[in-house]
CSV table of C-alpha atoms in Angstrom, one decimal:
chain,number,residue,atom,x,y,z
A,5,GLY,CA,17.4,26.6,-30.1
A,6,CYS,CA,13.9,26.8,-28.9
A,7,LEU,CA,11.0,24.4,-29.1
A,8,ALA,CA,8.0,25.1,-31.3
A,9,GLN,CA,5.7,24.5,-28.4
A,10,SER,CA,6.9,27.6,-26.7
A,11,ASN,CA,5.0,29.6,-29.3
A,12,TRP,CA,1.7,27.6,-28.8
A,13,THR,CA,-0.9,27.5,-26.0
A,14,ALA,CA,-4.6,26.6,-25.7
A,15,SER,CA,-7.2,28.9,-27.2
A,16,ASN,CA,-9.0,31.4,-24.8
A,17,ASN,CA,-12.1,31.6,-27.0
A,18,VAL,CA,-15.3,30.4,-25.3
A,19,SER,CA,-16.2,28.5,-28.5
A,20,GLY,CA,-13.0,26.4,-28.1
A,21,GLY,CA,-11.2,27.8,-31.0
A,22,THR,CA,-11.1,30.6,-33.6
A,23,PRO,CA,-11.2,29.1,-37.1
A,24,GLY,CA,-10.8,31.6,-39.9
A,25,VAL,CA,-10.0,34.6,-37.8
A,26,GLN,CA,-7.2,36.0,-35.7
A,27,ASN,CA,-6.3,33.7,-32.8
A,28,SER,CA,-7.6,34.5,-29.4
A,29,VAL,CA,-4.1,34.3,-27.9
A,30,TYR,CA,-2.5,36.5,-30.7
A,31,ASN,CA,0.3,38.6,-29.1
A,32,THR,CA,3.4,40.0,-30.7
A,33,SER,CA,4.8,41.6,-27.5
A,34,PRO,CA,8.2,40.3,-26.6
A,35,ASP,CA,8.5,37.7,-23.8
A,36,VAL,CA,9.9,39.5,-20.8
A,37,THR,CA,8.9,36.9,-18.2
A,38,ALA,CA,11.9,35.2,-16.5
A,39,PRO,CA,11.8,31.4,-16.2
A,40,GLN,CA,11.5,30.2,-12.6
A,41,PHE,CA,13.4,27.5,-10.8
A,42,SER,CA,10.9,24.9,-9.7
A,43,SER,CA,12.6,21.9,-8.1
A,44,VAL,CA,15.8,20.0,-7.4
A,45,VAL,CA,15.9,16.3,-6.7
A,46,VAL,CA,18.9,14.4,-5.5
A,47,ILE,CA,18.8,11.1,-7.3
A,48,ASP,CA,21.9,9.5,-5.9
A,49,SER,CA,25.4,10.3,-4.7
A,50,VAL,CA,26.5,11.8,-8.1
A,51,THR,CA,23.2,12.7,-9.8
A,52,VAL,CA,20.9,15.7,-9.4
A,53,GLU,CA,17.8,16.7,-11.4
A,54,VAL,CA,16.9,20.4,-11.6
A,55,CYS,CA,13.7,21.7,-13.2
A,56,PHE,CA,12.2,25.0,-14.3
A,57,ASN,CA,8.7,26.2,-15.1
A,58,GLU,CA,9.3,26.8,-18.8
A,59,ALA,CA,11.7,25.7,-21.5
A,60,ILE,CA,15.3,26.8,-21.3
A,61,SER,CA,17.3,27.5,-24.4
A,62,SER,CA,18.6,24.1,-25.6
A,63,SER,CA,22.2,25.4,-26.1
A,64,LEU,CA,22.3,26.6,-22.5
A,65,VAL,CA,20.4,24.0,-20.6
A,66,SER,CA,22.5,21.2,-22.1
A,67,ASN,CA,25.9,22.8,-21.4
A,68,PRO,CA,27.6,21.3,-18.3
A,69,LEU,CA,29.6,24.6,-17.8
A,70,ASN,CA,26.3,26.4,-16.9
A,71,TYR,CA,25.9,24.4,-13.7
A,72,SER,CA,28.2,24.2,-10.7
A,73,ALA,CA,28.0,22.7,-7.2
A,74,THR,CA,29.8,24.0,-4.1
A,75,ASN,CA,32.1,22.1,-1.7
A,76,GLY,CA,34.6,21.1,-4.4
A,77,ILE,CA,32.1,19.3,-6.7
A,78,GLY,CA,32.3,21.8,-9.6
A,79,ASN,CA,30.6,21.3,-13.0
A,80,PRO,CA,28.8,18.1,-13.9
A,81,ALA,CA,30.6,15.7,-16.2
A,82,SER,CA,27.5,15.4,-18.4
A,83,VAL,CA,23.9,16.7,-18.7
A,84,ILE,CA,20.8,14.9,-20.0
A,85,VAL,CA,17.8,17.2,-20.8
A,86,ASN,CA,14.2,16.1,-21.1
A,87,ASN,CA,12.1,16.5,-24.2
A,88,THR,CA,10.5,19.8,-23.1
A,89,LEU,CA,13.8,21.4,-22.1
A,90,THR,CA,12.4,22.1,-18.6
A,91,CYS,CA,14.5,19.6,-16.6
A,92,ALA,CA,18.2,18.7,-16.7
A,93,THR,CA,19.7,15.7,-15.1
A,94,LEU,CA,23.3,16.4,-14.0
A,95,TYR,CA,25.9,13.7,-13.6
A,96,PHE,CA,28.9,14.7,-11.5
A,97,ALA,CA,32.3,13.0,-11.3
A,98,SER,CA,32.7,13.5,-7.6
A,99,SER,CA,30.4,12.0,-5.0
A,100,PHE,CA,28.3,14.1,-2.5
A,101,ILE,CA,28.9,13.6,1.2
A,102,SER,CA,25.8,12.4,3.1
A,103,GLN,CA,24.0,15.1,5.2
A,104,THR,CA,26.1,17.9,3.6
A,105,ILE,CA,24.4,21.0,2.3
A,106,TYR,CA,25.5,22.0,-1.3
A,107,THR,CA,24.5,25.0,-3.5
A,108,LEU,CA,23.8,24.3,-7.1
A,109,SER,CA,24.3,27.4,-9.3
A,110,PHE,CA,22.8,27.9,-12.8
A,111,ALA,CA,23.1,31.7,-13.3
A,112,SER,CA,23.8,31.5,-17.1
A,113,LEU,CA,20.5,29.8,-17.9
A,114,ALA,CA,17.9,31.7,-19.9
A,115,ASP,CA,14.8,31.0,-21.9
A,116,CYS,CA,14.6,31.4,-25.7
A,117,SER,CA,13.9,35.2,-25.4
A,118,GLY,CA,17.0,35.7,-23.3
A,119,ASN,CA,15.3,36.1,-19.9
A,120,GLY,CA,17.6,34.8,-17.2
A,121,VAL,CA,16.4,32.2,-14.7
A,122,THR,CA,15.4,33.3,-11.2
A,123,PRO,CA,16.6,32.5,-8.7
A,124,THR,CA,20.0,31.6,-9.9
A,125,SER,CA,20.9,28.9,-7.4
A,126,THR,CA,19.4,26.5,-4.9
A,127,PRO,CA,20.6,24.5,-1.9
A,128,PHE,CA,20.3,20.7,-1.8
A,129,THR,CA,21.3,18.0,0.6
A,130,TYR,CA,22.4,14.4,-0.2
A,131,ILE,CA,21.2,11.8,2.3
A,132,GLN,CA,22.7,8.3,2.0
A,133,VAL,CA,19.9,5.8,2.4
A,134,GLN,CA,20.6,2.4,3.8
A,135,THR,CA,19.1,-1.1,3.9
A,136,PRO,CA,17.2,-1.7,7.2
A,137,SER,CA,17.9,-4.4,9.7
A,138,PHE,CA,15.0,-6.2,11.3
A,139,ASN,CA,13.2,-3.8,13.7
A,140,ASP,CA,15.0,-0.7,12.5
A,141,VAL,CA,11.5,0.5,11.5
A,142,VAL,CA,8.6,-0.8,13.7
A,143,ILE,CA,4.8,-0.9,13.5
A,144,THR,CA,3.5,1.4,16.2
A,145,GLU,CA,-0.2,1.9,15.4
A,146,ILE,CA,-2.9,0.1,13.5
A,147,MET,CA,-6.5,1.3,12.7
A,148,VAL,CA,-8.5,-1.7,11.6
A,149,ASP,CA,-12.1,-1.4,13.0
A,150,VAL,CA,-13.6,1.9,11.6
A,151,SER,CA,-17.2,1.0,12.4
A,152,PRO,CA,-18.3,3.0,14.2
A,153,ALA,CA,-16.2,5.7,12.7
A,154,PRO,CA,-13.4,7.3,14.8
A,155,VAL,CA,-14.5,10.6,16.4
A,156,ALA,CA,-12.0,12.9,14.6
A,157,LEU,CA,-10.3,10.6,12.1
A,158,PRO,CA,-11.3,9.3,8.7
A,159,ALA,CA,-13.1,5.9,8.7
A,160,LYS,CA,-10.2,4.3,6.9
A,161,GLN,CA,-7.7,1.7,7.9
A,162,TYR,CA,-4.1,2.7,8.3
A,163,VAL,CA,-0.8,1.5,9.7
A,164,GLU,CA,1.7,3.8,11.4
A,165,VAL,CA,5.4,2.9,11.4
A,166,TYR,CA,8.3,4.5,13.3
A,167,ASN,CA,12.0,4.7,12.4
A,168,LYS,CA,13.7,4.0,15.7
A,169,SER,CA,17.2,3.7,14.1
A,170,THR,CA,19.7,6.3,13.2
A,171,LYS,CA,19.5,5.5,9.5
A,172,TYR,CA,17.6,7.0,6.6
A,173,PHE,CA,15.4,4.8,4.4
A,174,ASN,CA,13.8,5.3,1.1
A,175,LEU,CA,10.4,3.6,1.4
A,176,ASN,CA,10.0,3.2,-2.4
A,177,GLY,CA,9.4,-0.5,-3.0
A,178,TRP,CA,8.5,-1.3,0.6
A,179,GLN,CA,5.4,-3.4,1.1
A,180,ILE,CA,2.6,-3.5,3.7
A,181,ILE,CA,1.1,-6.9,4.1
A,182,ASP,CA,-1.7,-8.9,5.8
A,183,LYS,CA,-2.0,-12.7,5.8
A,184,VAL,CA,-3.3,-12.9,2.2
A,185,SER,CA,-2.1,-9.8,0.3
A,186,SER,CA,0.8,-7.3,-0.1
A,187,TYR,CA,0.9,-3.8,-1.6
A,188,ALA,CA,3.9,-1.8,-2.5
A,189,ILE,CA,4.8,1.8,-2.0
A,190,ASN,CA,5.6,3.2,-5.4
A,191,VAL,CA,7.0,6.7,-4.7
A,192,ASN,CA,10.2,8.0,-3.1
A,193,TYR,CA,9.8,8.9,0.5
A,194,LEU,CA,12.7,9.5,2.8
A,195,LEU,CA,12.0,8.3,6.3
A,196,ALA,CA,14.4,10.0,8.7
A,197,PRO,CA,15.5,8.7,12.1
A,198,ASP,CA,13.0,9.2,15.0
A,199,LYS,CA,10.2,9.9,12.5
A,200,TYR,CA,6.7,8.4,12.1
A,201,ILE,CA,4.6,7.9,8.9
A,202,ILE,CA,1.2,6.5,8.3
A,203,ILE,CA,0.5,4.1,5.4
A,204,THR,CA,-3.0,3.9,4.0
A,205,LYS,CA,-4.7,3.5,0.7
A,206,LEU,CA,-3.6,6.1,-1.8
A,207,ALA,CA,-7.1,7.3,-2.5
A,208,ASP,CA,-7.6,7.9,1.3
A,209,THR,CA,-4.5,10.0,2.0
A,210,SER,CA,-6.3,13.3,1.3
A,211,LEU,CA,-8.8,12.5,4.0
A,212,PHE,CA,-6.1,12.6,6.7
A,213,VAL,CA,-6.1,16.4,6.9
A,214,GLY,CA,-3.4,18.1,8.9
A,215,ILE,CA,-1.2,15.0,8.8
A,216,PRO,CA,1.7,15.6,6.4
A,217,ASN,CA,3.7,12.5,7.1
A,218,LYS,CA,1.5,10.0,5.1
A,219,ILE,CA,2.0,7.8,2.1
A,220,GLY,CA,-0.4,5.7,0.1
A,221,THR,CA,-0.4,2.4,-1.7
A,222,VAL,CA,-2.7,1.9,-4.8
A,223,SER,CA,-4.6,-0.8,-2.8
A,224,PHE,CA,-4.4,-1.6,0.8
A,225,PRO,CA,-4.8,-4.8,2.8
A,226,SER,CA,-8.2,-5.4,4.3
A,227,TYR,CA,-7.3,-6.1,7.9
A,228,ASN,CA,-9.8,-8.3,9.9
A,229,THR,CA,-11.2,-6.5,12.9
A,230,THR,CA,-10.9,-9.4,15.3
A,231,GLY,CA,-7.4,-10.3,14.4
A,232,ASP,CA,-4.8,-10.5,11.6
A,233,GLY,CA,-1.2,-10.3,10.7
A,234,VAL,CA,0.6,-7.0,9.8
A,235,CYS,CA,4.0,-7.2,8.2
A,236,LEU,CA,6.4,-4.6,6.7
A,237,GLN,CA,8.9,-5.6,4.1
A,238,ASP,CA,11.7,-3.6,2.5
A,239,ASN,CA,12.3,-3.3,-1.3
A,240,PHE,CA,14.4,-6.5,-1.2
A,241,GLY,CA,11.6,-8.5,0.4
A,242,ASN,CA,13.2,-8.7,3.8
A,243,PHE,CA,10.9,-8.5,6.8
A,244,VAL,CA,11.4,-5.3,8.8
A,245,ASP,CA,8.7,-5.8,11.3
A,246,SER,CA,5.7,-8.1,11.9
A,247,LEU,CA,2.9,-8.7,14.4
A,248,ASN,CA,-0.2,-10.7,14.9
A,249,TYR,CA,-2.9,-8.8,16.7
A,250,THR,CA,-6.3,-9.8,18.2
A,251,ASP,CA,-9.1,-7.7,19.5
A,252,ASP,CA,-8.0,-8.7,23.0
A,253,TRP,CA,-5.1,-6.2,22.5
A,254,TYR,CA,-7.5,-3.3,23.1
A,255,ARG,CA,-7.9,-4.3,26.7
A,256,ASN,CA,-11.2,-2.4,26.7
A,257,SER,CA,-14.6,-3.9,26.0
A,258,ILE,CA,-16.0,-0.7,24.5
A,259,LYS,CA,-13.1,0.3,22.3
A,260,LYS,CA,-12.8,-3.2,20.9
A,261,THR,CA,-16.1,-2.7,19.2
A,262,GLY,CA,-14.7,-0.1,16.7
A,263,GLY,CA,-13.6,3.5,16.2
A,264,TRP,CA,-10.3,3.2,18.1
A,265,SER,CA,-6.7,2.3,17.0
A,266,LEU,CA,-4.3,-0.1,18.6
A,267,GLU,CA,-1.2,1.7,19.7
A,268,SER,CA,2.2,0.4,20.8
A,269,ILE,CA,3.0,1.5,24.3
A,270,ASN,CA,6.8,1.4,24.0
A,271,PRO,CA,8.2,1.1,20.5
A,272,THR,CA,11.7,0.4,21.7
A,273,LEU,CA,10.5,-3.0,23.0
A,274,ASN,CA,9.3,-4.1,19.5
């Protein structure tokens, strides 16, 4: 079956529509455009979501036999499809092994016109995330005084953290805190061992050009320039790291007046 929406699209007429005459998008040519694989997301040790750029035939996209994962995983036990027939959530009976590369195949999928999906498979890797111990992830840099503005950075506050452990952590639900407020990260972000990430206000993330490892909270603590507390909590409310800085930490009378971050010298000592 096919969705009615696959035969509809927005008008191309400059007036906004074509009442009483042939539609601006009128086309009786057959659809010969193949649907494209767009993404795969590993949700947990037995669940994967795969998405495409257009609707897939409902009889095909919902059939578990049309999907298969390598390394002995096989077909999913069940499939749940979204309302637009563009994404399928696959539930497997066997668990994935952490840090193992799998290939998910879906060669039998096609759109309502019979155009086969391309490409017909995609690799994915399951990473087992863990709960942090205190100081597994440490605060390594804080930018609090942005007046005057930094020479080559946005005039925005941020906190940098570093994963000094050998574990992987999903930062969704973690919180960044000052002495009066806390703000949560509300997206999935996998922080790998020996990796840094900066946390700032969501609206400010685009200003940090050339820095891919960044994440935003809807609001952000307003850290005092002369001294404040900075805390990091996991999604269970456990403290992962905390510090209380003062402007004496700059150890430089000029830099303490603004435009410079405070950086940890040796993160392993935190």
